[in-house]
XYZ file of C-alpha atoms in Angstrom:
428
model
C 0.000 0.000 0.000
C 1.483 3.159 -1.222
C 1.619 6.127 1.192
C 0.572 8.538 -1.352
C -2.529 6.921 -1.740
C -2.996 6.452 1.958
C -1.982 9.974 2.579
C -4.744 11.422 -0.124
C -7.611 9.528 0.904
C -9.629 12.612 0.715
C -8.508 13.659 -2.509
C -10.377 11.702 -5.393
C -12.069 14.485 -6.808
C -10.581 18.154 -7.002
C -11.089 22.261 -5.750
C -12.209 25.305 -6.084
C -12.151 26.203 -5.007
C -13.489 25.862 -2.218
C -15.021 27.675 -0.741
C -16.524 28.390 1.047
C -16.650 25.525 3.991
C -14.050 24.651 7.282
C -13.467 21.222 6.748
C -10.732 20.998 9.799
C -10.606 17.672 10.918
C -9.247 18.581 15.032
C -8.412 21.206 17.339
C -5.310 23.308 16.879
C -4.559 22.100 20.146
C -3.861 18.092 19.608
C -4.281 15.521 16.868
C -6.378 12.723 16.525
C -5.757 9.020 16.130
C -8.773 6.531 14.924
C -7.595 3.428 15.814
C -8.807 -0.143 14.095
C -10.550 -1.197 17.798
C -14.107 -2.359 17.712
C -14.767 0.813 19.719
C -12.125 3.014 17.755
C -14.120 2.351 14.557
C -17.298 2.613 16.308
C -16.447 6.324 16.961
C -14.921 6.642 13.627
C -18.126 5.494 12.322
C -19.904 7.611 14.223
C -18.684 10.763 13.490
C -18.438 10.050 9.868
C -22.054 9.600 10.203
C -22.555 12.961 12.236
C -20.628 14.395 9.060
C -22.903 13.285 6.859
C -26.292 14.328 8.775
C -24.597 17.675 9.027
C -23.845 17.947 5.062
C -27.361 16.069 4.647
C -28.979 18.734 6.732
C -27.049 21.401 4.963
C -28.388 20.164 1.785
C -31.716 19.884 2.593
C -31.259 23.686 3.952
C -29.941 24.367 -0.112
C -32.711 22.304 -1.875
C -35.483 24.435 0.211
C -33.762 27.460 -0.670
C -33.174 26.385 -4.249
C -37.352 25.937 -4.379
C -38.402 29.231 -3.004
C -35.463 30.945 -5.345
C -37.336 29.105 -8.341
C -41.475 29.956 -7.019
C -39.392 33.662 -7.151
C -38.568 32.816 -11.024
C -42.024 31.468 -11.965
C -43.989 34.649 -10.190
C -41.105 37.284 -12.351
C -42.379 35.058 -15.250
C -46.006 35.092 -15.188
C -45.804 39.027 -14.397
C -43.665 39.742 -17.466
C -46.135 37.694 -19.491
C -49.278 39.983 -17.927
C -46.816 42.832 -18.699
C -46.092 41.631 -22.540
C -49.609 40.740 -23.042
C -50.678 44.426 -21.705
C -47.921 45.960 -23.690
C -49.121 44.488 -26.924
C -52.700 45.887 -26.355
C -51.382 48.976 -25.193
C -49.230 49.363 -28.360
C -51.808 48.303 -30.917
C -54.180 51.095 -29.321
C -51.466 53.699 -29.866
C -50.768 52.018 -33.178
C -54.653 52.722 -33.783
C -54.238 56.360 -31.929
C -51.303 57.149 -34.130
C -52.997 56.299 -37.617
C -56.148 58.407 -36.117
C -54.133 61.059 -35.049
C -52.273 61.312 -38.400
C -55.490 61.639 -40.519
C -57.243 63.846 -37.821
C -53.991 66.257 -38.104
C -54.435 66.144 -41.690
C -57.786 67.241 -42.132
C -57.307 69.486 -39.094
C -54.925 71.746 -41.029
C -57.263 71.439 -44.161
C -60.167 72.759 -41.993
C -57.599 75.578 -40.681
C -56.171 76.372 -43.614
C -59.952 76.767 -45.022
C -61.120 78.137 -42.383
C -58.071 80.901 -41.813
C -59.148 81.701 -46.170
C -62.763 81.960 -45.323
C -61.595 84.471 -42.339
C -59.403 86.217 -44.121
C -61.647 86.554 -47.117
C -64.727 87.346 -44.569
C -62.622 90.425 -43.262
C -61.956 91.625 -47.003
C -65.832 91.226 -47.133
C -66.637 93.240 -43.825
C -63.985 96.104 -45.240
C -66.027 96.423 -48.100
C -69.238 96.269 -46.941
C -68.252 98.833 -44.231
C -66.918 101.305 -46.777
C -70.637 100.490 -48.729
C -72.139 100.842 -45.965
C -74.300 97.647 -45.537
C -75.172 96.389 -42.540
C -76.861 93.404 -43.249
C -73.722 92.296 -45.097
C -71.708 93.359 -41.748
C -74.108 91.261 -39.510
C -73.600 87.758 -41.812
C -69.683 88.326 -41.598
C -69.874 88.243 -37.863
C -72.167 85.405 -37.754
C -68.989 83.854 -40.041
C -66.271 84.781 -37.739
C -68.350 83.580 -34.905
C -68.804 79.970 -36.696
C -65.314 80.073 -37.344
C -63.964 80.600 -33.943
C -66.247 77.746 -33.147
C -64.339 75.343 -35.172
C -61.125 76.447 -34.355
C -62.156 75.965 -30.502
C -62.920 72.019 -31.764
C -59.473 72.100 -33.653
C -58.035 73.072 -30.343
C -59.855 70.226 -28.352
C -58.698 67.752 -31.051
C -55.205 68.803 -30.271
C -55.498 68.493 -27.037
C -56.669 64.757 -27.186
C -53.595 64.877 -29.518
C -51.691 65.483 -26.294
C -53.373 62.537 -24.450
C -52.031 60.237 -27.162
C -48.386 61.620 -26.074
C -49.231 61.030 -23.042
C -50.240 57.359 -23.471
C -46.835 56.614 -25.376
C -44.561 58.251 -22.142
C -46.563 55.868 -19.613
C -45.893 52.784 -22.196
C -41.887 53.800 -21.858
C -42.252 53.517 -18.090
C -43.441 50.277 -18.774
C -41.236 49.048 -20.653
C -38.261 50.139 -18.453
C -39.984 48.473 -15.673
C -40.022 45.436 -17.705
C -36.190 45.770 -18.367
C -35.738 45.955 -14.497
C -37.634 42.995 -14.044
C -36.026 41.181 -16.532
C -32.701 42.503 -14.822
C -33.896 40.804 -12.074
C -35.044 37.412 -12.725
C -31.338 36.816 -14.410
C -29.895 37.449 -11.034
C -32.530 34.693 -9.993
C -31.136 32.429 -12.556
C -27.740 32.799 -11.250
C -28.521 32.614 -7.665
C -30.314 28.930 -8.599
C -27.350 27.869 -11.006
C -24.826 28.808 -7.636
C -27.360 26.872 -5.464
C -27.234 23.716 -7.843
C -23.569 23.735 -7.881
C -23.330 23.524 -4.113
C -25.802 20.605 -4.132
C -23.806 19.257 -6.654
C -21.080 19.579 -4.210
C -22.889 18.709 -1.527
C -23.387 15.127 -3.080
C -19.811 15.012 -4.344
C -18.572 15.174 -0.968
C -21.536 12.656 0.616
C -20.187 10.026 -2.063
C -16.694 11.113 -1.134
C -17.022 10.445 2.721
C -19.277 6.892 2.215
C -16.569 5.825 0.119
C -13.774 7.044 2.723
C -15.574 5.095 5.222
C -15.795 2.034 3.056
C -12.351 1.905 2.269
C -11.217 2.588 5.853
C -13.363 -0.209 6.984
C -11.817 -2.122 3.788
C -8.681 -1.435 5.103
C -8.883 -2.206 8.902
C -10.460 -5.403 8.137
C -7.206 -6.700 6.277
C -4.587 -5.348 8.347
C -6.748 -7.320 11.212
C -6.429 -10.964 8.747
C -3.041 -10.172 7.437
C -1.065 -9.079 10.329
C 2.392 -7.630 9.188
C 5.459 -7.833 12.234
C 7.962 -5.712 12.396
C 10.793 -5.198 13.939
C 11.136 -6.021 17.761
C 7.149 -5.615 18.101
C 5.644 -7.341 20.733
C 2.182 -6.730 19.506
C 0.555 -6.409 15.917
C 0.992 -3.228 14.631
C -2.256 -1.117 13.401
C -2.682 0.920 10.767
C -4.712 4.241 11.592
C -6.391 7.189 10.278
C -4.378 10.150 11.819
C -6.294 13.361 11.321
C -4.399 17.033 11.742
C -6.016 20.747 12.005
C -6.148 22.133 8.599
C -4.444 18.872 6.638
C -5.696 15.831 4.470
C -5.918 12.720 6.643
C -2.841 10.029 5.970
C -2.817 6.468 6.486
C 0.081 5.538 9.213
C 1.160 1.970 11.183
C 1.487 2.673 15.173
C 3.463 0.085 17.037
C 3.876 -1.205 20.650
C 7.595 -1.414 22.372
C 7.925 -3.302 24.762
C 10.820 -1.020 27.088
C 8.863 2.316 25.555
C 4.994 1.589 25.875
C 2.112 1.843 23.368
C 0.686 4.063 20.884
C 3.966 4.980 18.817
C 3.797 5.583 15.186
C 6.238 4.859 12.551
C 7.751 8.320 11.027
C 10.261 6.168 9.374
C 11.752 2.589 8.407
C 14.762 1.047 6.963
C 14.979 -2.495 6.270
C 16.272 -3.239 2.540
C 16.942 0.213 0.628
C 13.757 0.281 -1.543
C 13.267 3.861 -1.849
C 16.746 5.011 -2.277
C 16.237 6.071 -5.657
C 12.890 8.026 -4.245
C 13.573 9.535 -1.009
C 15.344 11.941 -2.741
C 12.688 13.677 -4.335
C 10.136 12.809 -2.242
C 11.911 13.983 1.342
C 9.131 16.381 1.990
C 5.972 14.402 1.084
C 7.364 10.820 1.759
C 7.890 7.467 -0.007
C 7.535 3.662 0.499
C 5.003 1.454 1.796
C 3.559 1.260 4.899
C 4.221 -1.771 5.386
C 7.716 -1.521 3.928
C 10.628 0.237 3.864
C 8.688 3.844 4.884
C 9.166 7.630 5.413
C 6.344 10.152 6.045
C 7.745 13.112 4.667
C 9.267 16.408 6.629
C 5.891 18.738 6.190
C 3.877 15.645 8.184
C 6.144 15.532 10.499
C 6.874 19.102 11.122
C 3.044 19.605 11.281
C 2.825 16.486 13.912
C 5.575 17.829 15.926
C 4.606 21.561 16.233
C 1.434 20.879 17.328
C 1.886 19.084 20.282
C 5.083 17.983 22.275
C 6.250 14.958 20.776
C 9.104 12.191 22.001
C 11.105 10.403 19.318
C 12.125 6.781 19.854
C 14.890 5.506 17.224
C 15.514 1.677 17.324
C 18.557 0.272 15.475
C 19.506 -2.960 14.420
C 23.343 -4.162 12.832
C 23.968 -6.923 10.823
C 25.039 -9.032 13.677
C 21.679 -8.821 15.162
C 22.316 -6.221 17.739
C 20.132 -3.787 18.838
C 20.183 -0.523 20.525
C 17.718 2.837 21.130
C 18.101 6.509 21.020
C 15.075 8.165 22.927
C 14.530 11.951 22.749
C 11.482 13.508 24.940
C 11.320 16.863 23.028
C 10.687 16.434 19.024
C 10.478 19.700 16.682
C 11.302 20.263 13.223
C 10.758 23.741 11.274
C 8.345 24.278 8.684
C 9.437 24.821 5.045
C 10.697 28.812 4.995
C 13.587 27.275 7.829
C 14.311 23.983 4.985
C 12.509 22.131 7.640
C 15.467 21.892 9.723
C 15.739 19.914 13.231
C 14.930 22.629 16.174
C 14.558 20.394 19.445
C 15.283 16.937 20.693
C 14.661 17.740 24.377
C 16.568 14.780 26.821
C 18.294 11.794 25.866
C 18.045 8.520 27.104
C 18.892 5.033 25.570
C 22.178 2.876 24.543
C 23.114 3.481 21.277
C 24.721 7.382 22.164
C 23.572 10.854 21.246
C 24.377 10.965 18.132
C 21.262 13.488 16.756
C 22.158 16.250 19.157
C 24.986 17.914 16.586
C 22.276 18.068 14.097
C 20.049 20.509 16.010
C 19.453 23.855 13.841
C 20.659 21.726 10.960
C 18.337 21.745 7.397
C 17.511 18.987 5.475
C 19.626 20.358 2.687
C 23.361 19.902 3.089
C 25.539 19.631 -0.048
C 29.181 18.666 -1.059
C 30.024 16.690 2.055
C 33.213 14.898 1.992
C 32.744 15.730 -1.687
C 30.217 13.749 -2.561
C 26.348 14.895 -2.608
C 23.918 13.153 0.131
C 20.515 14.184 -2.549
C 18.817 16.582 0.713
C 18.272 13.250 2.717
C 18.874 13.911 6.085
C 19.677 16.795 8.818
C 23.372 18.021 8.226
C 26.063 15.339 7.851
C 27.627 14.819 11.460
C 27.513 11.487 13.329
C 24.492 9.809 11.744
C 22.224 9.306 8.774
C 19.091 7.313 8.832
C 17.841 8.457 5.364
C 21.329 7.279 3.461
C 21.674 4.685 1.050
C 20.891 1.055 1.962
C 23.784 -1.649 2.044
C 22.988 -5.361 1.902
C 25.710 -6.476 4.241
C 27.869 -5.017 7.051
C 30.563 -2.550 5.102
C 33.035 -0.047 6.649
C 31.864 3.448 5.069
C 34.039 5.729 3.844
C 31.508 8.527 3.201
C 28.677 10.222 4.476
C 26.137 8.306 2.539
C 25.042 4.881 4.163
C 22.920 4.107 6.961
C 24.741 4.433 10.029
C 24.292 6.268 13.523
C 27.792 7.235 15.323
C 30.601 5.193 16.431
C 28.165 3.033 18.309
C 29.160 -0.258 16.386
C 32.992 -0.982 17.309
C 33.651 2.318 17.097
C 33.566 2.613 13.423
C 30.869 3.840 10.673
C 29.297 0.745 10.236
C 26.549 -0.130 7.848
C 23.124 -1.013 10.104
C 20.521 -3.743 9.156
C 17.780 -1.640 9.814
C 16.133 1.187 11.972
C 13.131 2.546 12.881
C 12.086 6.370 13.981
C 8.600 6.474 15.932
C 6.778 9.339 17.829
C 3.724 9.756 20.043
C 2.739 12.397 22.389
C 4.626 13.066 25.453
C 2.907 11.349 28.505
């Protein structure tokens, strides 16, 4: 089992962007460890299923707002169909007003024009009958201006109804840019739904996502209970867990009992026949190997584990004759990426196999050219021991940095080791 799968459980599908929820899986003040107990995957179980009635509830809470948004949509729609259907009897009555208006403005200025002759030909009329001195003639001219006043009084009225018309077109442009707003509005609608069906698009995504991480986490604890794996020294079967971390993807990870050291302590690293030299390279920060193999976690995991809580490191070494020894440290830290995720603490020593981490305190990962030959950014500086250097099959003298070996602990000489082991667990 690959630790890159293991250590992306949580990542079959991608992001976005996310985001908008808190997904942290702990406190900022300790990590969590689900172990493969009846009762530790009872809780897992159960709070995997409170998960998922919280995202169930939550998209219940989106489908009920995704109805009312679309009853908003359907009222917008009938009322810009009333509007449409009263716009297009509005606009065929103006269409009728217009034609009317046209003709009556036509035969309007006929009847003026006429009528302004007839006046103007009724005053030549009254001039001459004044200077003959009729005044019967003088009495019918009046009469004629009088009629003639009358119509132009009607011509006025007509133009005033002319007016109305003008009228009626202004309120049918208010209309129509209330329409426009409306429309405005019911396309914000639309985009409010489309955001809502995303989310309960997402919403199911991750649903699927966590019944399937609880499948395969079940999966998984059922064969590491049939198929047992022993490593070195145990006294017990190791488990494989779930370890969860605030504001990090869960990882797979193999905890182990010791015997002299107590329970609980999980594997940051193991050595046992030089599988991943040609990865560990490349892969120092996000880890290599198989879990339940020749393993390393990877420096951000571990920097993440040890800054938030107090940690103790437990290093267990084996030679080729069969020998063992420990190097136990009660203080853990290593830096974060901007320090090259170098070694900061190791607190107090105890064990048999000597002190040989202390000279690599402040030390990065990243130490080149040493005794002229380049280690590849494998382990914390280059005095007194390497855990991370390349594997040998047998016991060999080295003559260089590069090899597995931890001080002068063997014979006093930089002997090639078997194997080794680096655990951690919280400080009792």
């Amino acid at each position: 089992m690959k630790p890159d799968n293991m250590n992306n459980l949580s990542k079959e599908r991608s992001s976005q962007n996310s985001s908008t929820e808190n997904n942290s899986h702990s406190s900022d003040s300790e990590m969590e460890f689900v172990g493969t107990s009846a009762q530790g995957l009872r809780k897992t179980r159960e709070k995997h299923n409170q998960k998922i009635s919280d995202l169930e509830r939550k998209l219940a809470e989106v489908e009920i707002n995704f109805k009312a948004q679309k009853e908003k949509v359907n009222l917008l729609e009938n009322s810009i169909k009333d509007k449409d259907n009263f716009i297009k009897t509005l606009q065929t009555t103006i269409d009728l007003v217009n034609q009317t208006k046209e003709f009556s403005i036509q035969k309007m200025q006929t009847q003026i024009d006429d009528l302004q002759s007839a006046l103007h030909l009724s005053r030549s009329n009254c001039f001459i009958g004044e200077t003959s001195g009729s005044e019967d003639s003088n009495e019918q001219h009046r009469k004629k201006i009088d009629e003639l006043n009358a119509e132009i009084a009607k011509l006025k009225k007509k133009n005033n109804a002319v007016d109305t018309t003008q009228k009626y077109e202004s309120n049918l442009r208010e209309k129509e840019e209330q329409i426009a707003r409306l429309e405005f509005k019911i396309d914000e609608s639309k985009l409010k739904i489309m955001k809502l069906e995303n989310k309960v698009l997402e919403k199911d995504d991750k649903l699927m996502k966590m019944e399937k991480q609880l499948a395969q986490f079940s999966s998984n604890t059922e064969d590491t209970s049939e198929s047992p794996h022993v490593f070195l020294n145990s006294s017990k079967i190791p488990s494989m867990k779930l370890v969860t971390l605030p504001d990090f993807e869960p990882f797979g990870a193999v905890f182990e009992d010791i015997p002299s050291a107590g329970t609980g302590w999980m594997v940051i690293q193991r050595r046992i026949d030089g599988s991943f030299d040609s990865e560990i390279g490349n892969k120092i920060e996000k880890g290599c190997g198989d879990l339940d193999g020749e393993f390393w976690l990877g420096l951000e995991k571990i920097h993440r584990m040890t800054t938030n809580r107090r940690l103790e490191l437990y290093i267990h070494l084996v030679d080729f004759d069969d020998v063992t020894a420990f190097a136990r440290y009660d203080h853990f830290v290593v830096g974060g990426p901007r320090e090259n995720y170098k070694l900061v603490n190791l607190g107090e020593y105890s064990g048999n196999a000597g002190d040989a981490l202390r000279s690599h305190i402040n030390e990065a990962y990243t130490q080149e050219n040493v005794f002229g030959y380049n280690p590849n950014y494998k382990w914390w500086g280059h005095r007194n021991c390497n855990l991370n250097g390349k594997y040998c099959g047998s016991k060999v003298l080295l003559d260089s940095w590069d090899g597995i070996w931890w001080g002068l602990w063997n014979m006093g000489k930089r002997y090639s080791l078997k194997s080794c082991k680096m655990l951690i667990r919280p400080k009792p």
